[in-house]
CSV table of C-alpha atoms in Angstrom, one decimal:
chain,number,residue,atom,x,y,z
H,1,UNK,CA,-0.8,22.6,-7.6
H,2,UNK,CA,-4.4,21.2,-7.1
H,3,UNK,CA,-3.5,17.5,-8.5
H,4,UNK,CA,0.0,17.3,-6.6
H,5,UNK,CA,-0.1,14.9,-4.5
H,6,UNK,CA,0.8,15.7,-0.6
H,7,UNK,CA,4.4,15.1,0.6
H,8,UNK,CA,4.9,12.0,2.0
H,9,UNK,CA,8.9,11.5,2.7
H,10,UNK,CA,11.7,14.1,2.3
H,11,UNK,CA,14.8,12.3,1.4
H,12,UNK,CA,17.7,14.5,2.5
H,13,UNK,CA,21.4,14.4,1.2
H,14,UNK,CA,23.2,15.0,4.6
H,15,UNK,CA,26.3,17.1,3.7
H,16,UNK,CA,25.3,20.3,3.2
H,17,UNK,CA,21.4,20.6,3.4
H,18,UNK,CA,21.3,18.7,6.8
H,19,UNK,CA,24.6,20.0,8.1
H,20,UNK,CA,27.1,22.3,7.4
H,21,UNK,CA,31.1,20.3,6.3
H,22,UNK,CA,31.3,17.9,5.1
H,23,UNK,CA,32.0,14.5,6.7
H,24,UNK,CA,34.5,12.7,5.6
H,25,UNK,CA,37.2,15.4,4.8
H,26,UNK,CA,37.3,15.5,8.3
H,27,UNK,CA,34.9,18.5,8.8
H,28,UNK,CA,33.7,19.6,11.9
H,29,UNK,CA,29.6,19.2,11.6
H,30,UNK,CA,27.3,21.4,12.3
H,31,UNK,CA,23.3,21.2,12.2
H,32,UNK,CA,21.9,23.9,9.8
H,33,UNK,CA,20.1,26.7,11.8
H,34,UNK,CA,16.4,25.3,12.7
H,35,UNK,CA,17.1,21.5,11.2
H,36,UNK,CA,15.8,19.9,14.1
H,37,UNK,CA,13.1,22.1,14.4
H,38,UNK,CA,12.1,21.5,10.7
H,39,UNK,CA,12.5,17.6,10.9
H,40,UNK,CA,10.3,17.3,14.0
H,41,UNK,CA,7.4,19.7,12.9
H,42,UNK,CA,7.5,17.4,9.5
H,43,UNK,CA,7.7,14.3,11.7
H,44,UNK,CA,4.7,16.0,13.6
H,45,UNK,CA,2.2,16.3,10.7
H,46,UNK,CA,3.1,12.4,9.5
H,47,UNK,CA,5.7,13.5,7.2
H,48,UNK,CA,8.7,10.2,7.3
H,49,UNK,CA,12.6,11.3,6.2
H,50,UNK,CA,15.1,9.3,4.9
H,51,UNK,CA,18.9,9.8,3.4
H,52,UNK,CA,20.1,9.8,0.1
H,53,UNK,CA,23.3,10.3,0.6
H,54,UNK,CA,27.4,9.5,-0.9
H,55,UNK,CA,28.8,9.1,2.4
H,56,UNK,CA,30.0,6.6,4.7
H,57,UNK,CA,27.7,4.3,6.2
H,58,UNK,CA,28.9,4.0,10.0
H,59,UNK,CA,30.4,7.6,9.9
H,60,UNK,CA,27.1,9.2,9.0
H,61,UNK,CA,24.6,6.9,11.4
H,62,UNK,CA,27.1,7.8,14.5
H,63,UNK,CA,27.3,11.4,13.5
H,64,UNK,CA,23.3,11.1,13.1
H,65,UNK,CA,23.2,9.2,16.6
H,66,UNK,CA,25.1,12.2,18.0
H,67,UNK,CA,22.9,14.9,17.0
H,68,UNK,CA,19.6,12.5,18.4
H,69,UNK,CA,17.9,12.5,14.9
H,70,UNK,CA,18.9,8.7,13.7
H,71,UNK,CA,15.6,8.0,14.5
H,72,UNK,CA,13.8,10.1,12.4
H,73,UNK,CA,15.1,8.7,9.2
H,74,UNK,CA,13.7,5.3,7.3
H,75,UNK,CA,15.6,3.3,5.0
H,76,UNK,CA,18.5,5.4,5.1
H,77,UNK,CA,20.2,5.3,1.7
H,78,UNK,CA,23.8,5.9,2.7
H,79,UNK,CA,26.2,4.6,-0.2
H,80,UNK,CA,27.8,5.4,-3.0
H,81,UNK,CA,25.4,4.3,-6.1
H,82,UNK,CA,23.5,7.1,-7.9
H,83,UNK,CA,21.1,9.1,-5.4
H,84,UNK,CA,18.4,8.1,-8.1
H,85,UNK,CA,18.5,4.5,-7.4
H,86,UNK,CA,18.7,5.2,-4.0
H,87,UNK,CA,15.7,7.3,-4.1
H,88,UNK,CA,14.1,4.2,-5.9
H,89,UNK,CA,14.8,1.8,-3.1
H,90,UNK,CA,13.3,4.4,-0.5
H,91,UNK,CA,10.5,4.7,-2.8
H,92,UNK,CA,10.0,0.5,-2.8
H,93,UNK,CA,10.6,-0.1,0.9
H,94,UNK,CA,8.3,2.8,2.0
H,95,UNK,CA,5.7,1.3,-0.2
H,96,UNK,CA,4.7,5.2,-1.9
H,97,UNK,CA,4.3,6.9,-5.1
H,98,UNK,CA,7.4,8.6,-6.8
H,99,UNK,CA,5.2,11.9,-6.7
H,100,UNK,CA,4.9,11.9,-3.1
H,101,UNK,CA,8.9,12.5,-2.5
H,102,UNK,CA,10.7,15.6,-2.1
H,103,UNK,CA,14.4,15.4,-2.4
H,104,UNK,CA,16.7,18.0,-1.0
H,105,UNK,CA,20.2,18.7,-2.3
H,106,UNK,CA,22.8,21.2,-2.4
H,107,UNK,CA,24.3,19.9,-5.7
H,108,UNK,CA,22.7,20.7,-8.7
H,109,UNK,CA,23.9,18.2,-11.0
H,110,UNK,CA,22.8,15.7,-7.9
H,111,UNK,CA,19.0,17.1,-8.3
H,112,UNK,CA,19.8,16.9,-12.3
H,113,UNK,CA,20.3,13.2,-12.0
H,114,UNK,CA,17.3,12.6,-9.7
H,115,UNK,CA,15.2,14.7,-11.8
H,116,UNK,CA,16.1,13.1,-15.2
H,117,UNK,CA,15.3,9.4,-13.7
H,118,UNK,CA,12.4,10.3,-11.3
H,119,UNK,CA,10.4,13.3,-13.4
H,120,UNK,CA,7.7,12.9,-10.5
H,121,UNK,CA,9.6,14.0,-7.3
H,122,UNK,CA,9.9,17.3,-6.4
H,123,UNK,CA,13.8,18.5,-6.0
H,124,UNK,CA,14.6,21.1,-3.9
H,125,UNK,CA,17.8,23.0,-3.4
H,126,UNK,CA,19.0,23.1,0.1
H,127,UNK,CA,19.7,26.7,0.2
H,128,UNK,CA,15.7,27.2,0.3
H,129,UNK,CA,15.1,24.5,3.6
H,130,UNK,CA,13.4,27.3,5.4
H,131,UNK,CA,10.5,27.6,3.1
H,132,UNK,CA,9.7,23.8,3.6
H,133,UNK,CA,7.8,24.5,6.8
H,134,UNK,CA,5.3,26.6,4.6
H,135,UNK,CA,5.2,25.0,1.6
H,136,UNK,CA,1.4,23.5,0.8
H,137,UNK,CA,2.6,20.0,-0.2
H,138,UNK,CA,4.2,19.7,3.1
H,139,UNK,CA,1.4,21.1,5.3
H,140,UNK,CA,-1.3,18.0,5.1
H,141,UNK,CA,-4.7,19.0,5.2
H,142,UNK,CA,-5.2,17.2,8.8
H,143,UNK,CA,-3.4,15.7,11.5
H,144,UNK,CA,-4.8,12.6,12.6
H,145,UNK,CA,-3.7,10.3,15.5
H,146,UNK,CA,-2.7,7.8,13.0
H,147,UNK,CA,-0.6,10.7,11.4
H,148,UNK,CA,1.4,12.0,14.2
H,149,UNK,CA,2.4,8.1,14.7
H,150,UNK,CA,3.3,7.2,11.3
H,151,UNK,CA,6.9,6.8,12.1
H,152,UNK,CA,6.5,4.8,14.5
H,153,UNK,CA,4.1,2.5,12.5
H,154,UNK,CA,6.3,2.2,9.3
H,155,UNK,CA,9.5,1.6,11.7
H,156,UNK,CA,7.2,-1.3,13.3
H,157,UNK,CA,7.0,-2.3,9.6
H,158,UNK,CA,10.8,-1.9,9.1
H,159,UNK,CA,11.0,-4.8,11.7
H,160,UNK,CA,8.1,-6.8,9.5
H,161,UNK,CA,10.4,-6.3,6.2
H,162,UNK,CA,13.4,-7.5,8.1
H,163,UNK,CA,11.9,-10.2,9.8
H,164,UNK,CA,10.4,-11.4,6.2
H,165,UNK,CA,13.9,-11.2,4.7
H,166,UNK,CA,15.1,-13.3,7.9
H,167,UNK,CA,12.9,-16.1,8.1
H,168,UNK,CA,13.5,-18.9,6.5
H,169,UNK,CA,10.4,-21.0,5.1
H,170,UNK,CA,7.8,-20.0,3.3
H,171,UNK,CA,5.6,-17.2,3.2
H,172,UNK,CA,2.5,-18.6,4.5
H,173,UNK,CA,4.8,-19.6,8.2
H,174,UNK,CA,6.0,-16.1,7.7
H,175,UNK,CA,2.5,-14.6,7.8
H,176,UNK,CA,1.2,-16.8,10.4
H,177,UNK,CA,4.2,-16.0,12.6
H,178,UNK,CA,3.1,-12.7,12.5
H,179,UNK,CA,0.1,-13.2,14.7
H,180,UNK,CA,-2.0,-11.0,12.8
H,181,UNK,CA,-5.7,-10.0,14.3
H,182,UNK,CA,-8.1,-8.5,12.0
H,183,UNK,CA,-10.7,-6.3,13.2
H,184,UNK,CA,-13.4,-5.1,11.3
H,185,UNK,CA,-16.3,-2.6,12.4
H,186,UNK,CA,-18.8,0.1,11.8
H,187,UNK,CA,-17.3,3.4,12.1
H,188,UNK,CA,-17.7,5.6,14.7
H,189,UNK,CA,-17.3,9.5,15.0
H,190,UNK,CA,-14.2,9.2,16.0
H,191,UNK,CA,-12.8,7.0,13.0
H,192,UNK,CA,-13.7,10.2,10.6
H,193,UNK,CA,-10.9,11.9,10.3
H,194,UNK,CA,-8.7,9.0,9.7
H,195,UNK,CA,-10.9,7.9,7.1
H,196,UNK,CA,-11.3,11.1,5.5
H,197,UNK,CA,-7.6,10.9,5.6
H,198,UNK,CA,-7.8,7.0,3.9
H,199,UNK,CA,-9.7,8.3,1.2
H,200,UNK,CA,-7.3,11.2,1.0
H,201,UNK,CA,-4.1,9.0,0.9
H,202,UNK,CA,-4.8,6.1,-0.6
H,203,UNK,CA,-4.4,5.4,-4.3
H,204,UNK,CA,-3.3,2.2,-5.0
H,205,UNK,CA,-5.5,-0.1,-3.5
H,206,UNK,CA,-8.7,1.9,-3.9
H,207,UNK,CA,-12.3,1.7,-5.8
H,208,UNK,CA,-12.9,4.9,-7.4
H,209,UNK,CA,-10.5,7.5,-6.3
H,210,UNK,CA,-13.5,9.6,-4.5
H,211,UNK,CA,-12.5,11.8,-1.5
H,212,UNK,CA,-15.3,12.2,1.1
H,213,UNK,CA,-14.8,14.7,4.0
H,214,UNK,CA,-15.4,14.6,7.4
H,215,UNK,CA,-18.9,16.1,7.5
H,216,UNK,CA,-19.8,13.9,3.9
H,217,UNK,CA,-18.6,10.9,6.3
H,218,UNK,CA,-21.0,11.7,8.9
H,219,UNK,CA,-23.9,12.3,7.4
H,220,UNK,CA,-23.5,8.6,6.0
H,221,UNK,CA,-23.1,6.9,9.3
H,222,UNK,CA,-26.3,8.5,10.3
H,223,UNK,CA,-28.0,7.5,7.0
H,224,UNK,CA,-29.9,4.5,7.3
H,225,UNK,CA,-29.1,4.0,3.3
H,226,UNK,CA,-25.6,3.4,3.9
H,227,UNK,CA,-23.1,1.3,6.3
H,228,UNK,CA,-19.4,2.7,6.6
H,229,UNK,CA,-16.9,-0.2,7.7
H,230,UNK,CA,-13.6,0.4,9.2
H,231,UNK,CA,-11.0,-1.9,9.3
H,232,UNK,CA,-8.1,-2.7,12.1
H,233,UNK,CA,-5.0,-4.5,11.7
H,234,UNK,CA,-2.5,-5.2,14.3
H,235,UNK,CA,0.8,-7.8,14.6
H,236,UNK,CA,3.1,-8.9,17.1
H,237,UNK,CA,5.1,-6.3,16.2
H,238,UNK,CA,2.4,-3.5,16.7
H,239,UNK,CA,-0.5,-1.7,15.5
H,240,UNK,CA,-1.0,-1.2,12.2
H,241,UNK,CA,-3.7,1.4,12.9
H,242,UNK,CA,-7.3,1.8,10.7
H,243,UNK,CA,-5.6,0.5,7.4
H,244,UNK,CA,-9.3,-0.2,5.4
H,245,UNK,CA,-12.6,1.5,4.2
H,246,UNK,CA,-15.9,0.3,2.9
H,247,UNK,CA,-19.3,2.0,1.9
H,248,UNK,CA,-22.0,0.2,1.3
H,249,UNK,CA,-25.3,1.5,-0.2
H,250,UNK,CA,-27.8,-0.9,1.2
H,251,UNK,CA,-31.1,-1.2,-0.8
H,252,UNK,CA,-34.0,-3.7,-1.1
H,253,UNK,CA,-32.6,-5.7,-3.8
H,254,UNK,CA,-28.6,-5.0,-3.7
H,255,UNK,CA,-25.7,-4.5,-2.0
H,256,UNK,CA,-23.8,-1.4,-3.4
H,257,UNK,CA,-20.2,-0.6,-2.8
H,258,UNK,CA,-19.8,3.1,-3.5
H,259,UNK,CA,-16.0,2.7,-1.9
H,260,UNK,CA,-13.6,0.1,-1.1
H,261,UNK,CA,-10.1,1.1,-0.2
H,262,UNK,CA,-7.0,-0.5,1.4
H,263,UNK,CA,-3.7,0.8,2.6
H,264,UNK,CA,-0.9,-0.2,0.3
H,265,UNK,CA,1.3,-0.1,3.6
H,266,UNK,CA,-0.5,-3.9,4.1
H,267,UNK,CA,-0.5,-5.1,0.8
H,268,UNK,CA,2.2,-7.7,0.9
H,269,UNK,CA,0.2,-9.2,4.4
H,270,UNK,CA,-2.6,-11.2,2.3
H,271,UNK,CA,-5.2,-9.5,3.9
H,272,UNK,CA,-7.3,-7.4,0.9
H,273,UNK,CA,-9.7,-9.2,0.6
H,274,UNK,CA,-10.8,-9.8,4.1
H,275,UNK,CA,-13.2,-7.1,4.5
H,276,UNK,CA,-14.1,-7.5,0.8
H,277,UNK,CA,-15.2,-11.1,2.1
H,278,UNK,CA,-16.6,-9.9,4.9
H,279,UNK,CA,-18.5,-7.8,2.5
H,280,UNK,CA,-19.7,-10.5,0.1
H,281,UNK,CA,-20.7,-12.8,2.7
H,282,UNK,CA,-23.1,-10.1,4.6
H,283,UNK,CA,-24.7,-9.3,1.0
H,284,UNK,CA,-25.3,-13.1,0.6
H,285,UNK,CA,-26.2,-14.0,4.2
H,286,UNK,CA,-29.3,-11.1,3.7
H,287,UNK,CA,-30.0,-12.5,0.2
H,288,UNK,CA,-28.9,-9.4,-1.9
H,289,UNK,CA,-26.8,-9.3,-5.0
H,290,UNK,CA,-23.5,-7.3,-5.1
H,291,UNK,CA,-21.9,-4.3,-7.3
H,292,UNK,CA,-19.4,-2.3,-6.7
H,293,UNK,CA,-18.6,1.1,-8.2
H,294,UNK,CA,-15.1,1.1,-10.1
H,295,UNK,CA,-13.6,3.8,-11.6
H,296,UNK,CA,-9.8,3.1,-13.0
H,297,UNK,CA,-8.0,6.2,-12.1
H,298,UNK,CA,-4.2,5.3,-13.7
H,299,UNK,CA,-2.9,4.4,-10.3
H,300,UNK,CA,-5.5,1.2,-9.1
H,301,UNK,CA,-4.9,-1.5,-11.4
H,302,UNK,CA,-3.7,-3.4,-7.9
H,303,UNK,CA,-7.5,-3.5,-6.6
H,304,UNK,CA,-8.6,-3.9,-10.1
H,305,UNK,CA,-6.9,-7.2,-10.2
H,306,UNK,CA,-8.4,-7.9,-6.7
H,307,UNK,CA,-11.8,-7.5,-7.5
H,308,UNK,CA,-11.9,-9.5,-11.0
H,309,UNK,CA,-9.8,-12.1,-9.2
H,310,UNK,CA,-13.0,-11.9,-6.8
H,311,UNK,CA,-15.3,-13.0,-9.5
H,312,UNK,CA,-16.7,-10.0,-9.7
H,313,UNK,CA,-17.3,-9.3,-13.2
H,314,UNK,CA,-18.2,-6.0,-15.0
H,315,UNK,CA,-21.9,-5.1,-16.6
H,316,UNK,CA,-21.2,-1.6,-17.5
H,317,UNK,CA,-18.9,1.1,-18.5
H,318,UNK,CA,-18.8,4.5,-19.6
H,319,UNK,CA,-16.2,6.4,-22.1
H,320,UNK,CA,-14.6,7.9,-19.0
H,321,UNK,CA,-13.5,4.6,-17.2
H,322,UNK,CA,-16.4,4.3,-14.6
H,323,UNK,CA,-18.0,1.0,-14.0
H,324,UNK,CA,-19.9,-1.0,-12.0
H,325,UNK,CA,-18.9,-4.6,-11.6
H,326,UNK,CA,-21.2,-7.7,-10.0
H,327,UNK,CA,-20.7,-10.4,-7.9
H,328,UNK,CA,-23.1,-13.4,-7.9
H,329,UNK,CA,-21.8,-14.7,-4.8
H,330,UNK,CA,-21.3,-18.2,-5.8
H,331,UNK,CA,-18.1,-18.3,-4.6
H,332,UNK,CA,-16.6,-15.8,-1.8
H,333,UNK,CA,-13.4,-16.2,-0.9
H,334,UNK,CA,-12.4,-17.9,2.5
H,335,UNK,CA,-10.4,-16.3,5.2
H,336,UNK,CA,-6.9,-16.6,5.3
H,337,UNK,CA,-6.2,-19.2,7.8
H,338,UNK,CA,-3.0,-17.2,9.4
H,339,UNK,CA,-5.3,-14.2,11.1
H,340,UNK,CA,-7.2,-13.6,13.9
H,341,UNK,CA,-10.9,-12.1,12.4
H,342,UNK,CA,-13.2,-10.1,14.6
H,343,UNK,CA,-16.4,-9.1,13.3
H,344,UNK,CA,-19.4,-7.2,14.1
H,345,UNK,CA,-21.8,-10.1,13.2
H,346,UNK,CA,-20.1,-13.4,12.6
H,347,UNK,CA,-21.1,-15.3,9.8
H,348,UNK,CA,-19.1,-18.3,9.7
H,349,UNK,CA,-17.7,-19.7,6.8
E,1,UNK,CA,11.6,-24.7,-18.8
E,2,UNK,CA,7.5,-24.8,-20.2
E,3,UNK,CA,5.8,-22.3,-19.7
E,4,UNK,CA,3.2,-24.4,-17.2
E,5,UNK,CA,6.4,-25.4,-15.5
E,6,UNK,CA,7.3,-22.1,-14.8
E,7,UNK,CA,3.9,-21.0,-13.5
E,8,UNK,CA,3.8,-24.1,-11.4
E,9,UNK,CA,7.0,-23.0,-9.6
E,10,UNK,CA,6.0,-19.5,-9.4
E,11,UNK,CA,2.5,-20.7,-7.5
E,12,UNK,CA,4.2,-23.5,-5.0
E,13,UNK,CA,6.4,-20.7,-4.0
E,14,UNK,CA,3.7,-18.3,-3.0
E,15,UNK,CA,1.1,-20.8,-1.4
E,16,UNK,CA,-0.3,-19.2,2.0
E,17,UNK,CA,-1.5,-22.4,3.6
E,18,UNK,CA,-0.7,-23.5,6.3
E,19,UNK,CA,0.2,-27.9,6.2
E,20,UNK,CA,3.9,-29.0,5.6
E,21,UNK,CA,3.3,-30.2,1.7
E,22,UNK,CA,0.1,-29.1,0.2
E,23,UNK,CA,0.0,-30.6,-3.4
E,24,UNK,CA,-2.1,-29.4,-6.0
E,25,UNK,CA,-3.0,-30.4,-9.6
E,26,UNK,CA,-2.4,-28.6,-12.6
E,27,UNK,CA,-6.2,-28.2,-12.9
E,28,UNK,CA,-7.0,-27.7,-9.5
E,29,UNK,CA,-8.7,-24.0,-9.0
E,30,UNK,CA,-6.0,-22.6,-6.5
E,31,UNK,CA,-8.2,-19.8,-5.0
E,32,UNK,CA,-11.2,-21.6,-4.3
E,33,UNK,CA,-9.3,-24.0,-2.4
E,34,UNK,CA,-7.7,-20.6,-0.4
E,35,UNK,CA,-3.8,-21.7,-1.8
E,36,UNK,CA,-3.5,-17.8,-2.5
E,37,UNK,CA,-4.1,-14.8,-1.6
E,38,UNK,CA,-5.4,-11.4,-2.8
E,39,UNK,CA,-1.7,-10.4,-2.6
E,40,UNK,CA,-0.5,-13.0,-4.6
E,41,UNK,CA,-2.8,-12.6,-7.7
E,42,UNK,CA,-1.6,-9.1,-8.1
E,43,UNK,CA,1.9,-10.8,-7.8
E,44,UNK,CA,0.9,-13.4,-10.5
E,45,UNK,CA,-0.5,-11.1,-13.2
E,46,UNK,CA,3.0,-8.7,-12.6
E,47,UNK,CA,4.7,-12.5,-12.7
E,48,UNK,CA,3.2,-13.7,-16.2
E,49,UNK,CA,3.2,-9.9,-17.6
E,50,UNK,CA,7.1,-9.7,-17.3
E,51,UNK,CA,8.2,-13.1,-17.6
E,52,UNK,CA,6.0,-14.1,-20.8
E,53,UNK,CA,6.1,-10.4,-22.1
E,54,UNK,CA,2.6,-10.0,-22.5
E,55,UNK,CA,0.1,-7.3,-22.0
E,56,UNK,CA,-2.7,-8.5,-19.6
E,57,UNK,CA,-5.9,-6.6,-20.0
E,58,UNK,CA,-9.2,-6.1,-18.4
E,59,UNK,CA,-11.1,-8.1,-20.3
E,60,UNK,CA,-8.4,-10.8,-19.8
E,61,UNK,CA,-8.9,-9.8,-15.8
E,62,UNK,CA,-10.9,-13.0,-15.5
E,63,UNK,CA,-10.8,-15.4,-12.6
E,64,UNK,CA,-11.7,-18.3,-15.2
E,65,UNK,CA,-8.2,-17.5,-17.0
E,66,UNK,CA,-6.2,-17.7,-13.5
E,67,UNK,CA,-8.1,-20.1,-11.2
E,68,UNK,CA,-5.6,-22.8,-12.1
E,69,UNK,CA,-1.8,-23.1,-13.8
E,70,UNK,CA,-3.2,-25.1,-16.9
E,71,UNK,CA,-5.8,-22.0,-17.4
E,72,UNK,CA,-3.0,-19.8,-16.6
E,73,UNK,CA,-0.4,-21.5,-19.2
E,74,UNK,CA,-3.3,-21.6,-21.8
E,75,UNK,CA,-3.7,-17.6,-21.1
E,76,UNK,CA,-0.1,-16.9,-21.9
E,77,UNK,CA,-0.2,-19.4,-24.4
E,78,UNK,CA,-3.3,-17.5,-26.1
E,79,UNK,CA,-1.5,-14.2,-25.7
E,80,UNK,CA,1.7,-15.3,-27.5
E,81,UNK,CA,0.2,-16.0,-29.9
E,82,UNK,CA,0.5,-20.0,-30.2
């Protein structure tokens, strides 16, 4: 249990776990005892649904629309291929690890098939929905503004995905027509928990894998040592929340980043290696070197790619997979041309 | 199609400029001059990986092997043995 990830999306099959009948023999439906109950307090703690279902598209999203809880599900998966490629296409749009999906079903040979394909999500039948409330990989260690919103901030990103599969021309219009505005910062007291969260959550597009909590976070935005960065992003279609962390050892010779993370919910928007610019450009502009701690943890080969594509190079490894790469500075990377940046203090380019 | 052909299309169609028709050499280094993105060369090593069947390691993780689609066809090139 202490290496399972948290829950980050129950996919529910609809007939039988969500609602009694079933649909399309005509049934009449009715919500399982304490459903809505379950689905909000999930919703709640940052928890997103979707559907993996064998069931008729327009049937089930008015049926859904009737009982008020359409809009609790994302990327409903409402067909009839195999619930496992389903789940797959939830697990792609959502942008999340296989291990961070539970999948609830009434049919075993349904949970078989999931099971079999997806070893990493957790199956559950649906005759045991009432333990999900208590169960530790669906109570999140904390519940963060950002959390309590997630929803709404991946349907905002439902929109993005749409509007990229729309547009027509090529993906550098497409990023620009997003009106994107950057915003990077020192953190503040109350950006803690949210990055304790980051650090908590994040595993793709991250450093070393290192949690820090709240009270480890404060103590280094009161150290004189160290500078914590927090990065905003927002769009015309919303606010993408604090989606970015950096901690940087300052000393009299070098520039040490202890952290870097980024939230793989805004990896396809180009802007990584913004604050890992920002980042090079501050070392340079006081006339320090830079390294950066890297320790490949089996799920970060994404920001291991970023950084070497960087020109950060490595000087030293250990058997375990820790490193620490370095950066000359000869070349930093420019800024994308299709944001809006806001720094603390600009250095221009 | 060549394998630098194929690499050529693959970059065109991911540039993140902003101009109408930005044209680029085969030897011209593609992320200095901001035609891609951080995004983009996680895309590219996925790209060469699957579509050349190679395995791209860490040591390979070099910007001098991807800064331009001639260094990138010579990397695949290397890889396949040829």
């Amino acid at each position: 249990m202490k290496n399972l990830q948290e829950i980050k999306c129950v996919v529910w099959d609809l007939d039988g776990p969500l609602w009694d009948g079933v649909l399309l023999e005509g049934d009449p439906v009715w919500l399982r005892p304490g459903i809505k109950t379950i689905i909000q307090t999930l919703d709640h703690r940052g928890i997103l649904h979707s559907i993996a279902s064998k069931n008729d598209r327009e049937a089930a999203m008015e049926k859904l629309r009737d009982f008020e809880l359409d809009e609790y599900f994302l990327y409903p998966e409402i067909n009839w291929n195999a619930k496992s490629s389903s789940i797959a296409r939830i697990r792609a749009n959502l942008n999340i690890q296989m291990d961070s999906i539970l999948f609830i079903d009434d049919e075993a040979y349904e949970r078989d098939e999931v099971q079999s394909e997806h070893p990493e999500v957790m199956c559950v039948d649906a005759r045991d929905y009432n333990a999900l409330l208590v169960h530790p990989r669906l109570n999140p260690r904390f519940i963060t503004e950002d959390s309590a919103k997630r929803r709404q901030i991946y349907r905002e990103q439902v929109e993005r995905t749409l509007a990229a599969e729309e547009f027509v021309g090529p993906r550098n219009e497409f990023l620009a027509s997003l009106q994107m505005r950057f915003t990077i910062g020192k953190a503040m007291e109350n950006d803690l928990r949210r990055a304790e969260e980051l650090t908590l959550r994040t595993n793709q597009l991250n450093t070393t894998g290192r949690t820090y909590d709240y009270d480890e976070l404060k103590d280094l935005i009161h150290s004189p040592r160290h500078e914590l960065y927090v990065c905003e992003l927002q769009d015309k279609y919303g606010y993408h929340g604090k989606i970015g962390l950096a901690l940087l050892e300052v000393a009299r010779d070098c520039h040490h980043l202890r952290l870097f993370l980024m939230s793989c919910r805004v990896m396809s928007l180009g802007v990584g290696t913004v604050l890992l610019s920002y980042i090079m450009r501050r070392a340079k502009q006081n006339g320090r070197i830079l390294r950066a701690d890297f320790r490949h943890t089996g799920r970060n080969r994404a920001m291991y790619i970023t950084f070497k594509m960087s020109y950060f190079k490595e000087t030293r490894s250990n058997p375990v997979g820790d490193s620490v790469l370095e950066n000359d500075l000869s070349v930093i990377p420019p800024y994308p041309p299709y944001l809006e940046l806001s720094v603390p203090d600009y250095i221009g380019d | 199609m060549a394998e630098v052909d194929q690499i050529r299309e693959f970059v065109k169609s991911n540039l993140v400029v902003l101009d109408e028709e930005v044209p680029f050499g085969d030897g011209d280094n593609i992320f200095e001059l901001g035609l891609v993105d951080s995004f983009f060369a996680i895309q590219l090593v996925l790209f060469i990986e699957e579509e050349f069947g190679i395995d791209v390691t860490d040591s390979d993780l070099d910007i001098t092997n991807f800064s331009s689609v001639k260094r990138i066809a010579e990397l695949v090139k290397r890889k396949r043995g040829r």
